[in-house]
Coordinates of C-alpha atoms and ligand atoms in Angstrom, one line a residue:
M315 CA 0.2 0.1 0.0
A316 CA 1.3 3.4 -1.3
T317 CA 2.2 5.7 2.0
V318 CA 0.8 9.3 1.3
M319 CA 3.2 12.3 2.0
N320 CA 2.1 15.4 3.2
N321 CA 5.2 17.3 3.3
L322 CA 6.2 19.2 -0.3
S323 CA 4.6 23.0 -0.6
T324 CA 6.1 25.8 -2.9
Q325 CA 5.3 28.8 -4.3
L326 CA 5.5 27.8 -8.2
L327 CA 4.6 23.8 -9.3
V328 CA 5.9 23.7 -12.8
I329 CA 4.5 20.6 -14.6
G330 CA 6.6 18.8 -17.2
G331 CA 10.5 18.7 -17.7
G332 CA 10.6 19.5 -21.4
A333 CA 12.6 22.6 -22.6
T334 CA 9.3 24.6 -21.8
G335 CA 8.8 23.3 -18.3
L336 CA 12.4 23.3 -17.2
G337 CA 13.1 27.3 -19.0
I338 CA 9.7 28.4 -16.6
A339 CA 11.8 26.9 -13.6
W340 CA 15.1 28.6 -14.8
D341 CA 13.2 31.6 -15.1
A342 CA 11.5 31.7 -12.1
S343 CA 14.2 30.4 -9.9
L344 CA 16.7 33.3 -11.3
R345 CA 14.4 36.0 -10.3
G346 CA 13.8 34.1 -6.7
I347 CA 10.6 32.4 -6.5
K348 CA 10.6 29.2 -5.1
T349 CA 10.2 26.7 -7.6
V350 CA 9.0 22.7 -8.0
L351 CA 9.3 21.2 -11.4
V352 CA 7.8 17.7 -11.8
E353 CA 8.3 15.8 -15.0
K354 CA 6.7 11.7 -15.0
G355 CA 10.0 10.7 -16.8
D356 CA 13.3 11.8 -17.7
L357 CA 14.6 15.4 -19.0
G358 CA 13.3 15.8 -22.4
E359 CA 11.6 12.4 -23.1
G360 CA 8.6 14.2 -24.2
T361 CA 8.7 16.2 -27.6
S362 CA 11.9 18.0 -26.3
G363 CA 14.0 14.7 -26.8
R364 CA 12.0 14.1 -30.1
Y365 CA 12.4 17.0 -32.4
H366 CA 14.2 17.7 -35.7
G367 CA 17.2 19.2 -33.9
L368 CA 16.4 22.5 -35.9
L369 CA 17.4 25.8 -33.9
H370 CA 15.3 28.0 -36.4
S371 CA 16.1 31.5 -38.2
G372 CA 12.4 31.5 -38.7
G373 CA 12.4 31.6 -42.7
R374 CA 10.0 28.8 -42.7
Y375 CA 7.1 30.7 -41.3
V376 CA 7.6 34.0 -42.8
I377 CA 3.8 33.4 -44.8
S378 CA 2.7 30.6 -42.6
D379 CA 2.7 32.4 -39.8
P380 CA 4.9 36.0 -39.4
H381 CA 4.4 35.9 -35.4
S382 CA 6.3 32.7 -34.9
A383 CA 9.0 33.9 -37.1
S384 CA 9.6 37.0 -35.8
D385 CA 10.0 35.0 -32.6
C386 CA 12.0 32.1 -34.2
A387 CA 14.0 34.9 -36.1
S388 CA 14.6 37.4 -32.6
E389 CA 15.1 34.2 -29.7
N390 CA 17.8 32.8 -32.2
E391 CA 19.8 35.1 -31.3
I392 CA 19.6 35.2 -28.0
L393 CA 19.6 31.7 -27.5
R394 CA 23.3 31.7 -29.1
K395 CA 24.3 34.3 -26.0
I396 CA 22.7 32.4 -23.6
A397 CA 23.4 28.9 -24.4
P398 CA 26.3 28.8 -27.2
S399 CA 27.8 25.0 -25.9
T400 CA 24.6 23.5 -27.0
I401 CA 24.5 25.0 -30.9
E402 CA 26.1 24.0 -33.8
D403 CA 26.4 27.0 -36.0
T404 CA 25.6 25.7 -39.3
G405 CA 23.8 28.4 -41.1
G406 CA 20.6 27.5 -42.9
Y407 CA 20.0 27.3 -46.7
F408 CA 16.6 28.1 -48.9
V409 CA 17.0 26.7 -52.2
S410 CA 14.3 26.5 -55.0
T411 CA 14.6 22.9 -56.6
P412 CA 12.7 22.5 -59.9
A413 CA 10.0 20.9 -58.0
D414 CA 9.7 23.8 -56.1
P415 CA 7.2 26.7 -57.6
L416 CA 9.2 29.5 -59.3
E417 CA 7.2 32.5 -58.1
F418 CA 7.4 31.3 -54.4
P419 CA 11.1 32.5 -53.6
D420 CA 9.9 36.5 -54.1
S421 CA 7.1 36.6 -51.8
W422 CA 9.6 35.3 -49.2
L423 CA 12.2 37.3 -49.5
H424 CA 9.6 40.1 -49.1
G425 CA 7.8 37.9 -45.8
C426 CA 11.3 37.8 -44.8
E427 CA 11.9 41.7 -44.4
Q428 CA 8.0 42.2 -42.6
T429 CA 9.4 39.8 -40.3
G430 CA 12.7 40.9 -39.2
V431 CA 14.4 37.5 -40.5
A432 CA 17.5 38.1 -41.9
A433 CA 18.0 35.9 -45.7
D434 CA 20.4 37.2 -48.6
E435 CA 20.2 35.7 -52.1
I436 CA 23.5 34.2 -52.8
P437 CA 25.3 33.4 -56.3
L438 CA 24.7 29.6 -57.3
A439 CA 28.3 29.3 -57.9
Q440 CA 29.1 29.7 -53.8
L441 CA 26.2 27.1 -53.0
R442 CA 27.6 24.5 -55.3
K443 CA 31.2 25.5 -53.1
R444 CA 30.1 24.9 -49.6
E445 CA 27.2 22.2 -50.8
P446 CA 28.7 19.8 -53.8
L447 CA 26.1 17.5 -53.0
L448 CA 22.9 19.2 -53.9
N449 CA 20.7 19.2 -56.7
P450 CA 22.4 20.8 -59.1
R451 CA 19.1 22.0 -61.3
I452 CA 18.7 24.3 -57.8
S453 CA 17.9 27.9 -59.6
R454 CA 17.9 30.5 -56.3
A455 CA 19.6 30.6 -53.3
F456 CA 19.5 32.2 -49.7
S457 CA 21.1 32.0 -46.9
V458 CA 19.3 32.3 -43.2
N459 CA 20.6 32.0 -39.3
D460 CA 19.3 28.5 -38.5
G461 CA 20.8 25.7 -36.9
A462 CA 21.5 23.0 -34.8
L463 CA 20.6 22.9 -31.6
D464 CA 20.5 19.4 -29.5
S465 CA 17.7 19.3 -27.4
F466 CA 19.8 17.3 -24.4
A467 CA 22.1 19.6 -23.7
L468 CA 19.8 22.4 -23.6
T469 CA 17.6 20.7 -20.9
H470 CA 20.8 19.3 -18.9
L471 CA 22.2 23.2 -18.9
L472 CA 18.5 24.1 -17.7
A473 CA 18.4 21.9 -15.4
N474 CA 21.7 22.5 -13.9
G475 CA 20.8 26.4 -13.8
I476 CA 18.0 25.4 -12.0
Q477 CA 18.9 23.4 -9.2
R478 CA 22.3 26.0 -9.1
S479 CA 19.5 28.9 -8.2
G480 CA 17.8 26.8 -5.4
G481 CA 15.0 25.3 -7.8
K482 CA 14.0 21.6 -7.5
L483 CA 13.3 18.6 -9.7
L484 CA 11.5 16.2 -8.9
L485 CA 11.3 13.6 -11.6
R486 CA 10.2 10.3 -12.3
H487 CA 7.0 11.7 -10.2
A488 CA 3.8 12.1 -12.6
V489 CA 0.7 14.8 -11.6
T490 CA -2.4 12.4 -11.0
G491 CA -5.0 14.8 -9.3
L492 CA -5.5 18.4 -8.9
E493 CA -7.7 19.3 -6.5
I494 CA -9.8 23.0 -6.4
R495 CA -11.4 24.4 -4.0
H496 CA -12.9 28.2 -3.5
N497 CA -11.2 28.3 -7.5
H498 CA -7.8 27.7 -6.1
I499 CA -5.5 24.7 -6.9
Q500 CA -5.3 23.5 -3.2
T501 CA -3.2 20.1 -3.3
I502 CA -1.6 18.8 -6.1
Q503 CA -1.7 14.8 -6.0
L504 CA 1.8 12.8 -7.0
I505 CA 3.4 9.4 -7.6
N506 CA 6.6 8.6 -7.4
L507 CA 7.1 6.1 -10.0
R508 CA 9.8 4.6 -9.0
T509 CA 9.1 3.9 -5.9
Q510 CA 4.6 4.1 -6.2
E511 CA 4.7 6.4 -3.5
M512 CA 2.0 8.8 -3.5
L513 CA 2.6 12.5 -2.1
M514 CA 0.4 15.4 -1.5
M515 CA 1.8 19.0 -2.2
S516 CA 0.4 22.7 -2.3
A517 CA 2.0 25.4 -4.8
D518 CA 0.6 28.7 -4.4
F519 CA 0.8 29.1 -8.8
V520 CA 0.9 26.5 -10.8
I521 CA 2.3 26.2 -14.9
N522 CA 0.9 23.5 -17.1
A523 CA 3.8 22.8 -19.3
A524 CA 3.2 19.4 -19.9
G525 CA 3.4 19.7 -24.2
P526 CA 1.1 17.2 -25.8
W527 CA 0.1 16.3 -22.3
A528 CA -1.5 19.9 -21.7
G529 CA -4.7 19.2 -22.2
D530 CA -4.8 15.6 -19.7
I531 CA -3.6 17.8 -16.7
A532 CA -6.3 20.8 -17.6
W533 CA -8.5 18.3 -17.5
L534 CA -7.2 16.9 -13.6
A535 CA -8.4 20.9 -13.3
K536 CA -12.1 19.6 -14.8
T537 CA -11.3 22.1 -17.4
Q538 CA -10.8 21.3 -21.0
I539 CA -8.3 22.8 -23.6
P540 CA -8.7 22.2 -27.4
I541 CA -5.8 21.4 -28.7
T542 CA -5.2 18.8 -31.9
L543 CA -2.6 16.1 -31.9
S544 CA 0.0 15.9 -34.7
K545 CA 2.5 13.2 -35.2
G546 CA 5.9 14.4 -37.3
S547 CA 8.1 11.1 -38.1
M548 CA 11.7 12.1 -38.5
L549 CA 15.0 10.2 -40.3
A550 CA 18.2 10.1 -39.1
M551 CA 20.6 9.0 -42.2
A552 CA 24.0 7.6 -41.3
S553 CA 25.8 10.1 -43.3
R554 CA 26.3 13.8 -43.2
F555 CA 25.4 15.3 -46.3
T556 CA 25.4 18.8 -46.2
Q557 CA 27.8 21.0 -44.3
T558 CA 24.6 23.6 -43.4
V559 CA 20.5 23.0 -43.1
I560 CA 19.0 23.3 -46.3
N561 CA 15.6 24.1 -46.7
R562 CA 12.9 24.0 -49.5
C563 CA 11.8 27.3 -51.0
K564 CA 8.2 26.9 -50.5
P565 CA 5.4 26.7 -48.6
P566 CA 5.6 24.3 -45.5
G567 CA 5.4 20.6 -46.1
D568 CA 6.3 17.4 -45.8
G569 CA 10.1 16.5 -46.2
D570 CA 10.6 20.5 -46.9
I571 CA 14.6 20.0 -44.8
L572 CA 17.6 18.5 -43.8
V573 CA 19.6 19.2 -41.1
P574 CA 23.3 18.0 -40.1
I575 CA 23.4 17.5 -36.6
G576 CA 27.2 15.9 -35.5
T577 CA 27.8 13.2 -38.3
V578 CA 24.4 12.4 -39.5
S579 CA 21.7 14.2 -41.3
V580 CA 18.4 14.6 -40.6
L581 CA 15.3 14.2 -42.8
G582 CA 11.3 15.9 -42.5
T583 CA 9.0 15.7 -41.0
T584 CA 6.0 14.6 -41.5
D585 CA 2.5 15.8 -40.7
L586 CA -0.4 13.2 -39.5
P587 CA -3.5 13.4 -36.6
V588 CA -3.2 11.3 -33.7
Q589 CA -5.1 10.7 -30.6
R590 CA -2.8 10.8 -27.5
P591 CA 0.8 12.1 -27.4
D592 CA 2.3 8.5 -27.5
H593 CA 0.7 7.1 -29.9
L594 CA 3.9 7.2 -32.3
Q595 CA 4.0 4.5 -34.8
I596 CA 6.7 5.0 -37.8
F597 CA 4.4 4.0 -41.1
P598 CA 6.9 3.2 -43.9
W599 CA 5.7 5.1 -46.6
E600 CA 5.9 8.3 -44.1
L601 CA 9.7 7.4 -44.5
D602 CA 9.1 6.5 -48.1
L603 CA 8.2 9.8 -48.1
L604 CA 10.8 11.8 -46.5
L605 CA 13.7 10.2 -48.4
S606 CA 12.0 11.2 -52.0
E607 CA 11.5 14.5 -50.8
A608 CA 15.3 14.8 -49.9
D609 CA 16.0 12.9 -52.8
I610 CA 15.0 16.3 -54.8
L611 CA 17.9 18.2 -52.6
V612 CA 20.5 15.6 -52.4
P613 CA 20.4 13.6 -55.8
G614 CA 21.0 9.6 -54.4
I615 CA 20.3 10.0 -51.0
R616 CA 17.9 7.0 -51.1
Q617 CA 20.6 4.7 -51.7
H618 CA 22.3 4.8 -48.4
R619 CA 21.7 4.1 -45.1
P620 CA 19.3 5.2 -42.9
L621 CA 20.2 4.9 -39.6
R622 CA 17.2 5.2 -37.3
A623 CA 13.4 7.0 -37.1
W624 CA 11.3 8.6 -34.5
A625 CA 8.3 10.6 -34.3
G626 CA 7.1 13.4 -31.7
V627 CA 4.2 15.2 -31.4
R628 CA 3.3 19.0 -31.5
P629 CA 0.2 20.2 -29.5
L630 CA -1.7 22.4 -31.6
Y631 CA -4.2 24.6 -30.1
S632 CA -7.4 23.9 -32.2
S633 CA -9.7 26.4 -31.5
Q634 CA -7.3 28.3 -34.6
H635 CA -8.4 25.7 -36.6
D636 CA -9.2 25.5 -40.2
D637 CA -10.7 22.4 -41.0
Q638 CA -10.4 22.8 -44.6
E639 CA -6.9 23.5 -44.7
G640 CA -5.3 20.6 -42.4
D641 CA -3.2 20.6 -39.4
R642 CA -0.1 22.7 -41.3
A643 CA -3.0 25.4 -41.3
I644 CA -2.9 26.3 -37.6
K645 CA -0.7 28.3 -36.6
R646 CA 2.4 27.0 -34.8
S647 CA 2.8 30.1 -32.6
H648 CA 2.8 29.6 -28.7
I649 CA -0.2 29.2 -26.4
V650 CA -0.5 31.1 -22.4
L651 CA -3.7 30.2 -21.6
D652 CA -5.2 31.5 -18.0
H653 CA -7.3 29.8 -16.5
R654 CA -8.5 32.4 -14.1
D655 CA -9.7 34.4 -16.8
R656 CA -11.0 31.4 -19.1
D657 CA -12.1 29.3 -16.2
G658 CA -12.4 30.5 -13.0
I659 CA -8.9 29.3 -11.3
D660 CA -6.9 31.8 -9.9
N661 CA -3.2 29.7 -9.7
F662 CA -3.1 28.4 -13.2
V663 CA -1.8 28.7 -16.4
S664 CA -1.1 26.7 -18.8
V665 CA 1.6 27.2 -21.5
F666 CA 2.4 25.0 -24.8
G667 CA 2.7 25.0 -28.6
G668 CA 5.6 27.1 -30.2
K669 CA 9.2 26.0 -30.8
L670 CA 11.3 24.6 -28.4
T671 CA 13.8 27.5 -30.1
T672 CA 11.1 29.9 -28.5
Y673 CA 11.2 28.0 -25.4
R674 CA 12.4 30.6 -23.3
L675 CA 9.9 33.1 -24.7
M676 CA 7.1 30.5 -24.0
A677 CA 8.8 31.1 -20.3
E678 CA 9.1 34.7 -20.1
A679 CA 4.6 35.2 -20.6
A680 CA 4.2 32.4 -18.4
V681 CA 6.1 33.2 -15.5
D682 CA 5.5 36.7 -15.8
L683 CA 1.8 35.8 -14.9
A684 CA 2.6 34.0 -12.6
A685 CA 5.4 36.0 -10.8
N686 CA 2.9 39.4 -10.9
R687 CA -0.2 37.2 -9.1
L688 CA 2.5 36.4 -6.5
G689 CA 3.5 39.6 -6.0
Q690 CA 7.1 39.2 -6.9
Y691 CA 8.0 42.1 -9.1
T692 CA 11.4 41.0 -10.4
A693 CA 12.1 41.3 -14.2
C694 CA 13.0 38.3 -16.3
A695 CA 16.8 38.3 -16.4
T696 CA 16.9 34.9 -19.0
R697 CA 17.6 37.4 -21.9
T698 CA 20.7 38.0 -20.6
T699 CA 22.2 35.5 -18.3
P700 CA 24.4 32.7 -19.8
I701 CA 22.6 29.4 -18.6
P702 CA 25.7 28.1 -16.1
A703 CA 27.4 25.0 -17.5
P704 CA 27.8 22.0 -14.9
D705 CA 30.9 21.6 -13.6
S706 CA 32.3 18.9 -15.5
P707 CA 30.4 19.7 -18.5
I708 CA 30.1 16.9 -21.6
G709 CA 31.2 18.0 -24.7
F710 CA 28.1 17.6 -26.5
L711 CA 29.3 18.4 -30.3
G712 CA 32.4 17.5 -32.2
S713 CA 35.6 19.2 -31.6
E714 CA 34.7 20.1 -28.1
R715 CA 33.5 16.3 -27.3
L716 CA 36.4 14.6 -27.9
R717 CA 38.4 17.1 -26.2
S718 CA 37.0 16.4 -23.2
F719 CA 36.8 12.9 -23.7
S720 CA 40.8 13.0 -24.5
D721 CA 41.4 15.0 -21.2
R722 CA 38.8 12.6 -19.3
A723 CA 41.0 9.5 -20.9
S724 CA 44.0 10.3 -20.5
S725 CA 43.4 11.6 -16.2
A726 CA 41.7 8.4 -15.0
Q727 CA 43.1 5.7 -17.9
D728 CA 39.9 5.4 -19.3
M729 CA 38.0 3.1 -21.1
V730 CA 36.5 3.4 -24.1
I731 CA 32.6 1.8 -24.0
C732 CA 30.6 3.6 -26.8
E733 CA 33.0 4.4 -29.8
C734 CA 30.1 6.5 -31.8
E735 CA 30.0 9.0 -28.9
L736 CA 32.8 9.0 -27.4
V737 CA 31.3 7.9 -23.9
S738 CA 34.0 6.5 -21.2
A739 CA 33.4 3.7 -18.8
K740 CA 34.0 6.3 -15.8
Q741 CA 31.7 7.9 -16.8
L742 CA 28.8 5.3 -17.2
R743 CA 29.8 4.2 -13.6
Q744 CA 29.8 7.2 -11.8
A745 CA 26.2 7.3 -13.4
L746 CA 25.2 3.8 -13.2
F747 CA 25.8 3.9 -9.5
S748 CA 24.9 7.3 -8.5
D749 CA 21.0 8.3 -5.9
E750 CA 19.2 8.5 -9.6
Q751 CA 19.7 5.1 -10.7
P752 CA 19.1 6.2 -14.1
T753 CA 17.9 3.5 -17.1
L754 CA 20.6 2.9 -20.0
D755 CA 17.5 5.6 -21.9
D756 CA 18.0 8.0 -19.1
L757 CA 21.9 7.3 -19.8
R758 CA 20.8 7.9 -23.9
R759 CA 19.6 11.5 -23.0
D760 CA 22.5 12.0 -20.9
F761 CA 25.6 10.9 -23.1
R762 CA 23.9 10.2 -26.2
L763 CA 25.1 6.6 -25.7
G764 CA 23.9 4.2 -28.3
M765 CA 23.0 7.2 -31.0
G766 CA 25.3 6.5 -33.2
P767 CA 26.1 4.1 -36.2
C768 CA 26.0 1.0 -34.4
Q769 CA 22.8 1.7 -32.7
A770 CA 24.2 0.0 -29.4
A771 CA 25.1 -2.8 -31.3
Y772 CA 28.2 -2.9 -29.4
C773 CA 28.2 -0.6 -25.5
G774 CA 24.7 -1.4 -25.2
F775 CA 26.2 -4.5 -23.6
R776 CA 29.3 -3.4 -22.5
S777 CA 27.3 -0.9 -20.4
A778 CA 25.1 -4.1 -19.3
G779 CA 28.2 -6.0 -18.1
I780 CA 29.6 -2.9 -16.1
A781 CA 25.8 -2.7 -14.4
A782 CA 25.7 -6.0 -13.6
K783 CA 29.6 -6.0 -12.3
G784 CA 27.5 -3.5 -10.0
S785 CA 24.5 -3.2 -7.6
R786 CA 22.3 -3.1 -10.8
A787 CA 21.8 -6.5 -12.4
D788 CA 18.6 -6.2 -13.0
P789 CA 17.6 -8.9 -16.2
Q790 CA 15.0 -5.8 -17.6
F791 CA 18.1 -3.4 -18.0
L792 CA 19.4 -3.9 -21.0
G793 CA 16.3 -5.5 -22.7
D794 CA 14.1 -2.5 -21.8
F795 CA 17.1 -0.3 -24.3
T796 CA 17.2 -2.1 -26.9
Q797 CA 13.2 -2.4 -27.1
E798 CA 13.7 1.1 -26.8
R799 CA 16.2 1.3 -29.7
W800 CA 14.9 -1.2 -31.9
K801 CA 11.4 0.9 -32.1
G802 CA 13.7 3.4 -34.2
I803 CA 15.6 0.6 -36.0
Q804 CA 12.3 -2.0 -37.3
P805 CA 10.8 1.2 -39.6
L806 CA 14.2 1.0 -41.4
V807 CA 14.4 -2.6 -42.4
W808 CA 16.4 -2.7 -45.8
G809 CA 19.5 -2.2 -47.5
S810 CA 21.8 -1.5 -45.6
S811 CA 20.5 -1.3 -42.4
L812 CA 19.3 -4.7 -42.7
R813 CA 23.0 -6.3 -42.7
Q814 CA 23.9 -3.9 -39.5
I815 CA 20.9 -5.3 -37.5
E816 CA 21.4 -9.1 -38.8
L817 CA 25.0 -7.9 -37.0
M818 CA 22.9 -7.5 -33.8
R819 CA 20.6 -10.2 -34.6
R820 CA 24.2 -12.6 -34.5
I821 CA 25.6 -10.8 -31.4
N822 CA 22.6 -10.8 -29.5
F823 CA 21.0 -14.4 -30.7
E824 CA 24.3 -16.7 -31.4
L825 CA 27.3 -15.2 -29.4
L826 CA 25.2 -13.7 -26.0
H827 CA 22.5 -16.9 -26.7
L828 CA 20.1 -14.2 -25.5
S829 CA 16.2 -15.8 -26.6
E830 CA 13.9 -13.5 -28.1
A831 CA 11.9 -12.9 -24.1
D832 CA 15.3 -11.6 -22.7
Q833 CA 14.9 -9.1 -26.1
Ligands
FAD751 C1 7.4 16.1 -35.3 C2 8.2 17.5 -34.3 C3 9.8 18.5 -35.1 C4 9.5 19.3 -34.2 N1 11.4 20.3 -34.8 C5 11.5 21.4 -34.0 C6 12.8 21.8 -34.4 O1 13.4 21.2 -35.6 N2 12.6 23.3 -34.2 C7 12.5 23.5 -33.1 O2 12.8 24.8 -32.7 N3 11.5 23.3 -32.3 C8 10.6 22.2 -32.7 N4 9.3 20.9 -32.8 C9 8.6 21.9 -31.2 C10 9.3 21.6 -30.5 O3 10.0 20.4 -30.1 C11 9.0 22.0 -28.6 O4 8.2 23.2 -29.2 C12 9.3 21.6 -27.7 O5 10.1 20.5 -28.0 C13 8.3 21.4 -26.6 O6 8.4 21.6 -25.4 P1 8.0 21.6 -24.3 O7 8.5 21.5 -22.9 O8 6.3 21.9 -24.4 O9 6.5 19.5 -24.4 P2 7.2 18.5 -24.0 O10 8.9 18.6 -24.1 O11 6.6 17.3 -24.8 O12 7.6 18.5 -22.1 C14 6.0 17.9 -22.2 C15 6.6 17.1 -20.7 O13 5.7 16.9 -19.4 C16 5.8 15.9 -18.6 N5 4.2 14.8 -18.4 C17 3.1 14.5 -19.1 N6 2.1 14.8 -18.6 C18 3.0 14.6 -17.1 C19 2.1 14.7 -15.5 N7 1.1 14.1 -15.7 N8 3.0 14.9 -14.8 C20 4.9 15.4 -15.1 N9 4.5 15.7 -15.9 C21 3.9 14.7 -17.3 C22 6.1 15.0 -20.1 O14 7.1 13.7 -19.7 C23 6.9 15.7 -21.0 O15 8.5 15.0 -20.6 C24 9.5 19.9 -33.3 C25 8.0 19.3 -32.8 C26 7.6 18.4 -33.2 C27 6.7 17.5 -32.6

């Protein structure tokens, strides 16, 4: 039987540990507001860890959603200053291929001027020199300020900032009930998903930053938010085909962008209505569509090895919905709903939608509202305050990662466990036997374990071996991780991916004699 504790109280409770919730908790903690953040999984386990990886220039939305375009352009500049270690400054191009409408670039350029999105037409010779693999029939090209943004690095950075400024994070805790009395959330019911212990807490103000689950949280407060859920699938190719983010210069559509991230290229996305945030099934036709569209940008790309696929779900505020135009017509700007004005609950706000690129702006708007209601009038400081790095930062990007690995390796006679992503035995041991008791999938988000070309074929077993030598000899430990990895590989069982899968199968069944049940 679960124990009930009643010992937690705070000024501000934030529900959701994605970029938005973490951004809110960082903003509030910096303003001196006593803050607790509750996340049912791990940091960034929701949409923030399942996105495309683009630091938007704003170019994609200049015509369809000018507000979002301007927000992206200004937040892009801010993020480069406050979290530079999470960004790879790839730059971006919008290019006109023979498949794109000829008249679009001129109206698009006009949209850029109107929204403050920096865009310059460049000579085609310059484009070809920088990106020789692009379609030689591209007729126009424009440079923009796109980049690659590592959301795992960002969520870890924010978590560190929150804790340093006195905020508290409760991971693996789910909010299961909100008790409202006299138009006020009086008590919040939580469950610790590790121990099944129940907790009751009180908060002066509650912010719902549960992304695509925001409607579920609102429902706990006996109110409804009209949210349409839209799933997007993405496909990582095992090689980096371009150095720059490449966008098709056309109205937003499926498969209109290629983002180079580290050693891979990510193609995306699709847009399909789903009923629930965890309906993440990827259909082979989606991947075929992404490859066909990418082949227009980089001819021949579909002959190369796809690495893995994943999907994320967007919460779109459907009161803005025009049914005739479909989900892409719903504005992708963020929404801040004050439930006092809307539903008569005076200490409750929901914030969702937008882009990861605009998480800081969303957080600022939500905390402004909460701070006002709490009578705490300190101004927002996140626009100019660099998010502090942990004491021993993990290099997430290219040469920085290599440098930090070689520093650790030479000083500690360390051993490499994940060659693709340079994760060492010492790092793993420290994390595995810490109080957090992370799963291997948590370590994937922490260190990128198993995310490289071998897709955990080797490092999964080595990590499980380290765990088994200590106190973590749970047979499910490796099984859960390989199951999770398999979900992203399973839709790609053809060509060179099939060879890699066959190698993994032989390691599992013939070398290690694992049964299918173990898997
Ligand atoms: C396919 C796709 C591609 C995208 N690509 C880009 C891109 O390239 N660039 C960009 O800028 N943006 C992109 N976005 C948008 C971006 O991913 C989102 O705007 C952002 O991640 C939203 O973060 P969030 O914190 O609001 O939500 P989430 O990251 O989903 O966080 C919500 C959290 O709430 C937690 N939660 C839910 N219920 C409970 C509960 N009961 N108790 C406790 N916790 C709970 C969940 O576990 C989750 O971690 C993309 C989105 C999608 C779907």
